Short mmCIF file of C-alpha atoms and ligand atoms in Angstrom, two decimals:
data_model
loop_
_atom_site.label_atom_id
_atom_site.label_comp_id
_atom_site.label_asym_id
_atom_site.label_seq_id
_atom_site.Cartn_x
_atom_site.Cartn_y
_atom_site.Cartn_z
CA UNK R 1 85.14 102.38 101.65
CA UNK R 2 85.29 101.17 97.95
CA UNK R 3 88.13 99.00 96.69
CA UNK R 4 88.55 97.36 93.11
CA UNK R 5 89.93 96.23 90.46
CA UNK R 6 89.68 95.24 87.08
CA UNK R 7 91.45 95.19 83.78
CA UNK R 8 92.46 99.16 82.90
CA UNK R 9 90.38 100.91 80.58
CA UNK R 10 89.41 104.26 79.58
CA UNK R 11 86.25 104.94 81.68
CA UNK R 12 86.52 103.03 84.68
CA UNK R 13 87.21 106.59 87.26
CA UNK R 14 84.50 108.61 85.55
CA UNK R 15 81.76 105.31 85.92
CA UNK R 16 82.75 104.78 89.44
CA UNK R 17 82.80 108.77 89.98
CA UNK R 18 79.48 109.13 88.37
CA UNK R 19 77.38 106.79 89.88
CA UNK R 20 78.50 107.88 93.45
CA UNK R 21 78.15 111.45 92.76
CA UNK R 22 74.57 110.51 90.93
CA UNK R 23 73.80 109.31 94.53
CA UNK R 24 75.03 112.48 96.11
CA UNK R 25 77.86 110.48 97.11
CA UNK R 26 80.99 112.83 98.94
CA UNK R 27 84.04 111.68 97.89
CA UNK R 28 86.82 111.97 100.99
CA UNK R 29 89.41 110.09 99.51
CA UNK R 30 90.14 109.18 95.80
CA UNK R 31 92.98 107.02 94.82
CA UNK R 32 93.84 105.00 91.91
CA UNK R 33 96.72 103.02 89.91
CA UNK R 34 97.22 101.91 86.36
CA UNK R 35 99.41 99.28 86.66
CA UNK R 36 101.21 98.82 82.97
CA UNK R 37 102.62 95.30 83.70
CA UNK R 38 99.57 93.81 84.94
CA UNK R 39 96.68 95.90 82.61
CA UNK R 40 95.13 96.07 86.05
CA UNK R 41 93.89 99.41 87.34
CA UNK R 42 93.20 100.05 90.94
CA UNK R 43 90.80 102.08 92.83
CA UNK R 44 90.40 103.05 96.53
CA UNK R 45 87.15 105.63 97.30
CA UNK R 46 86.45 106.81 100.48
CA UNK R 47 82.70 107.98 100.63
CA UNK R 48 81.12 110.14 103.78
CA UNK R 49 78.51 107.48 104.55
CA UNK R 50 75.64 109.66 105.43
CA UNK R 51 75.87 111.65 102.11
CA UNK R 52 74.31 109.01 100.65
CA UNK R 53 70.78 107.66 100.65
CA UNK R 54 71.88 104.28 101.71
CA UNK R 55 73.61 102.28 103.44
CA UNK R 56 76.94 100.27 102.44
CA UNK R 57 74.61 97.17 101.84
CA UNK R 58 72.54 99.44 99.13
CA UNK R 59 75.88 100.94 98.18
CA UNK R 60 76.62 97.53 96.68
CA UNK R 61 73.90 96.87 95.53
CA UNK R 62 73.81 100.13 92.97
CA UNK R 63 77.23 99.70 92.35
CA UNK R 64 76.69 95.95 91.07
CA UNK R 65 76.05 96.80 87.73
CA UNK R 66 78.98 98.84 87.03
CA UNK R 67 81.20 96.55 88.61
CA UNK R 68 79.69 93.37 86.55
CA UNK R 69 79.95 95.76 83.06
CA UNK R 70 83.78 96.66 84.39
CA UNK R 71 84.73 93.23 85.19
CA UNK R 72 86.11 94.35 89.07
CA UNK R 73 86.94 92.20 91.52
CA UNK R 74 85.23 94.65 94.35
CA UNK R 75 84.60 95.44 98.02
CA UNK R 76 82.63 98.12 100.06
CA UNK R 77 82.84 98.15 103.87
CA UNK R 78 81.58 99.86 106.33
CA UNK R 79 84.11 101.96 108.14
CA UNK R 80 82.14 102.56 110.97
CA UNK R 81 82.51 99.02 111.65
CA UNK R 82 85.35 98.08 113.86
CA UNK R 83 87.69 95.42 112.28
CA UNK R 84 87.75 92.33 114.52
CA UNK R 85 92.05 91.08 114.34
CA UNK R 86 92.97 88.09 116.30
CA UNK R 87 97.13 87.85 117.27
CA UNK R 88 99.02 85.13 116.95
CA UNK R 89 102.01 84.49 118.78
CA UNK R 90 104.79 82.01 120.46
CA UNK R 91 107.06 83.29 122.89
CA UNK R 92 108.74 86.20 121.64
CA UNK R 93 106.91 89.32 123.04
CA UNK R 94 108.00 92.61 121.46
CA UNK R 95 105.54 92.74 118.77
CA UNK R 96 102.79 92.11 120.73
CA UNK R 97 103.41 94.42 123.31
CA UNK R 98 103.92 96.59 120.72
CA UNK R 99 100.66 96.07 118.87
CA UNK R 100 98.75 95.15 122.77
CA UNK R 101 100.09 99.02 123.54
CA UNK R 102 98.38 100.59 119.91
CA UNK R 103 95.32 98.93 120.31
CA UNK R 104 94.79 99.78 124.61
CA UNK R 105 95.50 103.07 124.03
CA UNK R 106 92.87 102.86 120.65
CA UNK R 107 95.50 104.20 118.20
CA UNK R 108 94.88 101.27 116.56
CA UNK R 109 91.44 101.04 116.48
CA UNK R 110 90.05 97.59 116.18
CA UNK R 111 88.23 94.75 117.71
CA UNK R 112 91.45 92.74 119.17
CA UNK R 113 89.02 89.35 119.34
CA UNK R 114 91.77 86.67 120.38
CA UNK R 115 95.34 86.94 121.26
CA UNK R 116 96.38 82.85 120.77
CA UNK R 117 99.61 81.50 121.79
CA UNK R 118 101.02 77.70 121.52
CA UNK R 119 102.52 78.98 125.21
CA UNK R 120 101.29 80.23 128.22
CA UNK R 121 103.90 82.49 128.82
CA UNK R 122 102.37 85.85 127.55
CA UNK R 123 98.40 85.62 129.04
CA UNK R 124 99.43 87.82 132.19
CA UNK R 125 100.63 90.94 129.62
CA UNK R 126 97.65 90.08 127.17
CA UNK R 127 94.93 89.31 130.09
CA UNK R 128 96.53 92.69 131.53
CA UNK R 129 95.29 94.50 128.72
CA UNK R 130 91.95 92.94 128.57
CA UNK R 131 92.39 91.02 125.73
CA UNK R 132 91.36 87.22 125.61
CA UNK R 133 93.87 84.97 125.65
CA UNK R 134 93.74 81.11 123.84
CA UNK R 135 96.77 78.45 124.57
CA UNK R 136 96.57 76.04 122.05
CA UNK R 137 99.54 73.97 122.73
CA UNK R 138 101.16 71.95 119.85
CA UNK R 139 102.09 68.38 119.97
CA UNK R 140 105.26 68.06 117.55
CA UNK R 141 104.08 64.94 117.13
CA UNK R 142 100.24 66.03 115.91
CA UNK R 143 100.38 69.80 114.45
CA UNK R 144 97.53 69.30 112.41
CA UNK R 145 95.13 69.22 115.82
CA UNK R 146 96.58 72.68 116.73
CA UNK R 147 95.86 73.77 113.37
CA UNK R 148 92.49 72.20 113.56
CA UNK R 149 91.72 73.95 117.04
CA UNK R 150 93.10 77.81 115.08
CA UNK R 151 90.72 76.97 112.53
CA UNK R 152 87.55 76.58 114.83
CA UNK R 153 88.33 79.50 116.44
CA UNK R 154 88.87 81.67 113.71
CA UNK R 155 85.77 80.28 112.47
CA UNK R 156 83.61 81.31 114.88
CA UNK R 157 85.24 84.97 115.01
CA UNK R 158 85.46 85.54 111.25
CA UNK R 159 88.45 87.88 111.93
CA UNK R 160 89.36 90.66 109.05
CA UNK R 161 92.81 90.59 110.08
CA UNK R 162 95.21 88.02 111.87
CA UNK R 163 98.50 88.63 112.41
CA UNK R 164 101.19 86.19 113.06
CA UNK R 165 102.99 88.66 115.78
CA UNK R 166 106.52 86.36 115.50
CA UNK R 167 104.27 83.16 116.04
CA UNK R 168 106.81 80.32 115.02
CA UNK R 169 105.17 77.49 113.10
CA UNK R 170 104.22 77.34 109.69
CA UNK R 171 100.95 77.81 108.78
CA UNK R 172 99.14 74.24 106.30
CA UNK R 173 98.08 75.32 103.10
CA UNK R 174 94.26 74.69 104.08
CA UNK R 175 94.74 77.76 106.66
CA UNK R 176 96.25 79.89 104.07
CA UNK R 177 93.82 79.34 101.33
CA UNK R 178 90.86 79.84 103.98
CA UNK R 179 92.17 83.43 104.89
CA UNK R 180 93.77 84.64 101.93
CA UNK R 181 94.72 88.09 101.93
CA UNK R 182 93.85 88.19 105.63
CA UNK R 183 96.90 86.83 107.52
CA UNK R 184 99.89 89.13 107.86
CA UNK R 185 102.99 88.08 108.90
CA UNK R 186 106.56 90.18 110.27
CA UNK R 187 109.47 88.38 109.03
CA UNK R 188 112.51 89.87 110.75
CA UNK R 189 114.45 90.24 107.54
CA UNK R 190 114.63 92.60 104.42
CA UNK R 191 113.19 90.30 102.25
CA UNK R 192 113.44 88.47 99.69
CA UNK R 193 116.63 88.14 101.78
CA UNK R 194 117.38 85.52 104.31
CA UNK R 195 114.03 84.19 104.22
CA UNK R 196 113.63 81.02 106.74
CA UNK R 197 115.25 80.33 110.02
CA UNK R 198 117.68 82.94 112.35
CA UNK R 199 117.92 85.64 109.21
CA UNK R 200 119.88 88.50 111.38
CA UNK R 201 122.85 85.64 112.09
CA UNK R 202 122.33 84.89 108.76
CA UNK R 203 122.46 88.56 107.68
CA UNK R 204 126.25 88.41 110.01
CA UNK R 205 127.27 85.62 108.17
CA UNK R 206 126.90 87.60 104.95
CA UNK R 207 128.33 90.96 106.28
CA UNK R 208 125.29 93.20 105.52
CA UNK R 209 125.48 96.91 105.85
CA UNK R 210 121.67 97.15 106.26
CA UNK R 211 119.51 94.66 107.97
CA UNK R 212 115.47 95.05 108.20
CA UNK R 213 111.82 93.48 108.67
CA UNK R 214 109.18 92.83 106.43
CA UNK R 215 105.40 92.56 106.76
CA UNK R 216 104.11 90.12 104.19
CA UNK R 217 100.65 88.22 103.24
CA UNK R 218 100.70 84.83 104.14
CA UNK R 219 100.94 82.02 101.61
CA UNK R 220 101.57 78.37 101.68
CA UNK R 221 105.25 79.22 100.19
CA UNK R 222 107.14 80.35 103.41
CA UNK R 223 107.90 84.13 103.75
CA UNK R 224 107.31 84.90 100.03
CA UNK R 225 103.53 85.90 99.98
CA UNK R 226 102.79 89.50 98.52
CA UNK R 227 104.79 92.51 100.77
CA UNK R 228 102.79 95.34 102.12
CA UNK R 229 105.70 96.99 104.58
CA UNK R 230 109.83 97.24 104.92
CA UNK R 231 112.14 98.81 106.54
CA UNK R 232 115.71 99.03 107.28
CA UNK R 233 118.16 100.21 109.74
CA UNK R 234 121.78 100.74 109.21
CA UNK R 235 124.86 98.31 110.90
CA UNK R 236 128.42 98.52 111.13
CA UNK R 237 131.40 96.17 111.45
CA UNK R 238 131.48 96.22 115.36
CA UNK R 239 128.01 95.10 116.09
CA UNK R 240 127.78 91.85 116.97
CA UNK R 241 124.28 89.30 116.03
CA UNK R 242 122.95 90.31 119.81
CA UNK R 243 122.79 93.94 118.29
CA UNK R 244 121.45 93.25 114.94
CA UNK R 245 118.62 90.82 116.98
CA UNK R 246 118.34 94.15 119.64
CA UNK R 247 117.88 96.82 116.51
CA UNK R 248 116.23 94.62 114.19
CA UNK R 249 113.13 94.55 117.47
CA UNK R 250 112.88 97.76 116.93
CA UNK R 251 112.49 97.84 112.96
CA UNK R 252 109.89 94.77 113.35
CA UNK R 253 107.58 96.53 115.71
CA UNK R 254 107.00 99.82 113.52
CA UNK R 255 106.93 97.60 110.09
CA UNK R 256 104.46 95.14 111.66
CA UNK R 257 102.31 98.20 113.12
CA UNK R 258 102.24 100.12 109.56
CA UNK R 259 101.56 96.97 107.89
CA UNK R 260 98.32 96.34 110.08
CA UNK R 261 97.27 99.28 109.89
CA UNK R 262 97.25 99.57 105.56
CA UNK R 263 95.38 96.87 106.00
CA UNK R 264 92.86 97.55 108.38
CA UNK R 265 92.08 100.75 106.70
CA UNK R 266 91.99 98.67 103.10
CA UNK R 267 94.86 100.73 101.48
CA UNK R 268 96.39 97.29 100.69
CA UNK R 269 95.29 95.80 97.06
CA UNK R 270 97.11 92.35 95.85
CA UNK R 271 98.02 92.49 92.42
CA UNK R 272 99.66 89.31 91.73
CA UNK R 273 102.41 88.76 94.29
CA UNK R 274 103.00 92.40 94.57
CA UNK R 275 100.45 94.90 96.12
CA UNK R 276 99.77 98.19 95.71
CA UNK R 277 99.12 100.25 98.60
CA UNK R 278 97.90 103.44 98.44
CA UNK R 279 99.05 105.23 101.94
N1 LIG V 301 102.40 79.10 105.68
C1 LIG V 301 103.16 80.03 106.30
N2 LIG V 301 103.31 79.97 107.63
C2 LIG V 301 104.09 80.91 108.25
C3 LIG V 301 104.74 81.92 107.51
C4 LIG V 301 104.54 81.96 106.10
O1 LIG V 301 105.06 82.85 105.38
N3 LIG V 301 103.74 80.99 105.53
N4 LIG V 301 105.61 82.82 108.17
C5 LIG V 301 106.12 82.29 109.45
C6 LIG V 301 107.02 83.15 110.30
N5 LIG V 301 108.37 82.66 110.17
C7 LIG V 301 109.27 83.58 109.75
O2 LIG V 301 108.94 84.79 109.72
C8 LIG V 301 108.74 81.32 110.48
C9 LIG V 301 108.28 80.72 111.64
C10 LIG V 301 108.62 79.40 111.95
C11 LIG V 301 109.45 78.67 111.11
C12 LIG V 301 109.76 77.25 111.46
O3 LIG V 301 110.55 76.60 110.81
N6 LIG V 301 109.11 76.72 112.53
C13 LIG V 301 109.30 75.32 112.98
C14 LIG V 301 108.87 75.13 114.43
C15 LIG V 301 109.72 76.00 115.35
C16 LIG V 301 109.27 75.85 116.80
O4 LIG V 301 108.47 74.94 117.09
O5 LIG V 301 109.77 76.65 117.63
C17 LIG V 301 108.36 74.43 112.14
O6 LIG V 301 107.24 74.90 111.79
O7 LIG V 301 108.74 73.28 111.95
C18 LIG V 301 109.94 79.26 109.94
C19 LIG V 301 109.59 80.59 109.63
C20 LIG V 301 104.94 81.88 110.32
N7 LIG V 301 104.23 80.86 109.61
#
């Protein structure tokens, strides 16, 4: 799997085209954007690995030179190579039953390294499903050594993917800028509104007719990092915040699921604080 991009100009699809198909390369999957507000163009190739006379290490290699010469910010992986995700969560449990489900039954197909909670109160279901299970409790009183204890673990998986699964306290900037474009978040709102703190009683305060979920990139700046997923679900005058809460669960679960999956298969590309995913 090849994704880039660089700043648009004519030439860049028939370089990238030629040099894989000068390698015998078989393309599965082509798909590209020119994006006029940014001058950025974006590329996603999907290449039948044994078509070609190396492997994704000499892939990069040849392709070097025309990504130096095109200015791309570039990756190639190996799709043959499971993903390793690690879940992070609190107490709430619908999205990780939901995402604990996908992966046992290996619709989701990925390395599920760590499941890690500040609570005990979901290892049984997670344990269950043969998943390993971290508590790292935090001390209100001295987050930073939770943070610190994420940090070492992550470290020593080097996960492609973790997912805050409703996990409930806010990530320190040092986290964020360690695993950019790697932590993906569900925020249980339509963003960018009622960002923050209780959004659906939020959303009944404000008399919505629509209330939804969001999967977003996590940044320092609370629920505003780039979107990858949304969806909505209609509400009427005679349901109360316990419904919105009880139809919003559902809405979360299949946004968070989509979103993990765009980006486990690399169909997510930032561009700025917007992405463009090419599903
Ligand atoms: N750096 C970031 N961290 C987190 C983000 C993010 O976008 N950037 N998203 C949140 C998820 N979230 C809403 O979706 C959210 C979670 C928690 C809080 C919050 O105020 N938490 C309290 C502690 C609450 C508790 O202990 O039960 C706090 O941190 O003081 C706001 C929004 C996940 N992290």
């Amino acid at each position: 799997m090849l994704t880039l991009s660089c700043p648009d100009r004519v030439g860049v699809i028939a370089e990238v085209a030629g040099l894989l198909a000068g390698h015998g390369g078989w393309i599965l999957e082509a798909s590209h954007h020119s994006d006029a507000e940014s001058g950025r163009f974006f590329m996603r190739q999907e290449v039948k690995a044994d078509s070609l006379p190396f492997d994704a290490d000499g892939l990069r290699q040849a392709f070097e030179p025309v990504a130096a010469r095109f200015e791309m910010d570039w990756q190639v992986t190996d799709t043959g190579v499971p993903k390793k995700m690690v879940v992070l969560v609190s107490k709430q449990e619908h999205c990780l039953y939901d995402l604990l489900a996908r992966w046992h039954s290996a619709e989701l197909e990925v390395d599920l390294a760590a499941v890690i909670s500040n609570h005990d109160v979901l290892r049984g279901v997670v344990e269950w499903h043969g998943a390993p299970y971290h508590q790292l409790p935090v001390d209100p009183d001295n987050k930073a050594q939770h943070f610190d204890e994420i940090g070492a673990l992550l470290g020593k998986i080097q996960p492609d993917c973790v997912v805050l699964a409703r996990y409930m306290q806010v990530l320190p900037e040092w986290l964020c800028r360690e695993y950019a474009g790697r932590i993906i978040n569900i925020h249980h709102s339509f963003l960018p509104s009622f960002a923050g703190a209780r959004p659906y009683h939020q959303a009944y305060e404000r008399g919505v007719k629509l209330i939804g979920a969001t999967c977003h990139y996590v940044t320092a700046d609370l629920d505003a990092g780039p979107i990858i997923e949304q969806d909505v679900v209609r509400i009427d005058h005679s349901d109360s915040p316990e419904d919105y809460v009880r139809y919003g669960k559902d809405v979360e679960r299949t946004v968070l699921a989509r979103g993990v999956r765009l980006h486990l298969e690399d169909r997510v590309l930032r561009n700025g604080n917007r992405t463009v995913v090419f599903d």
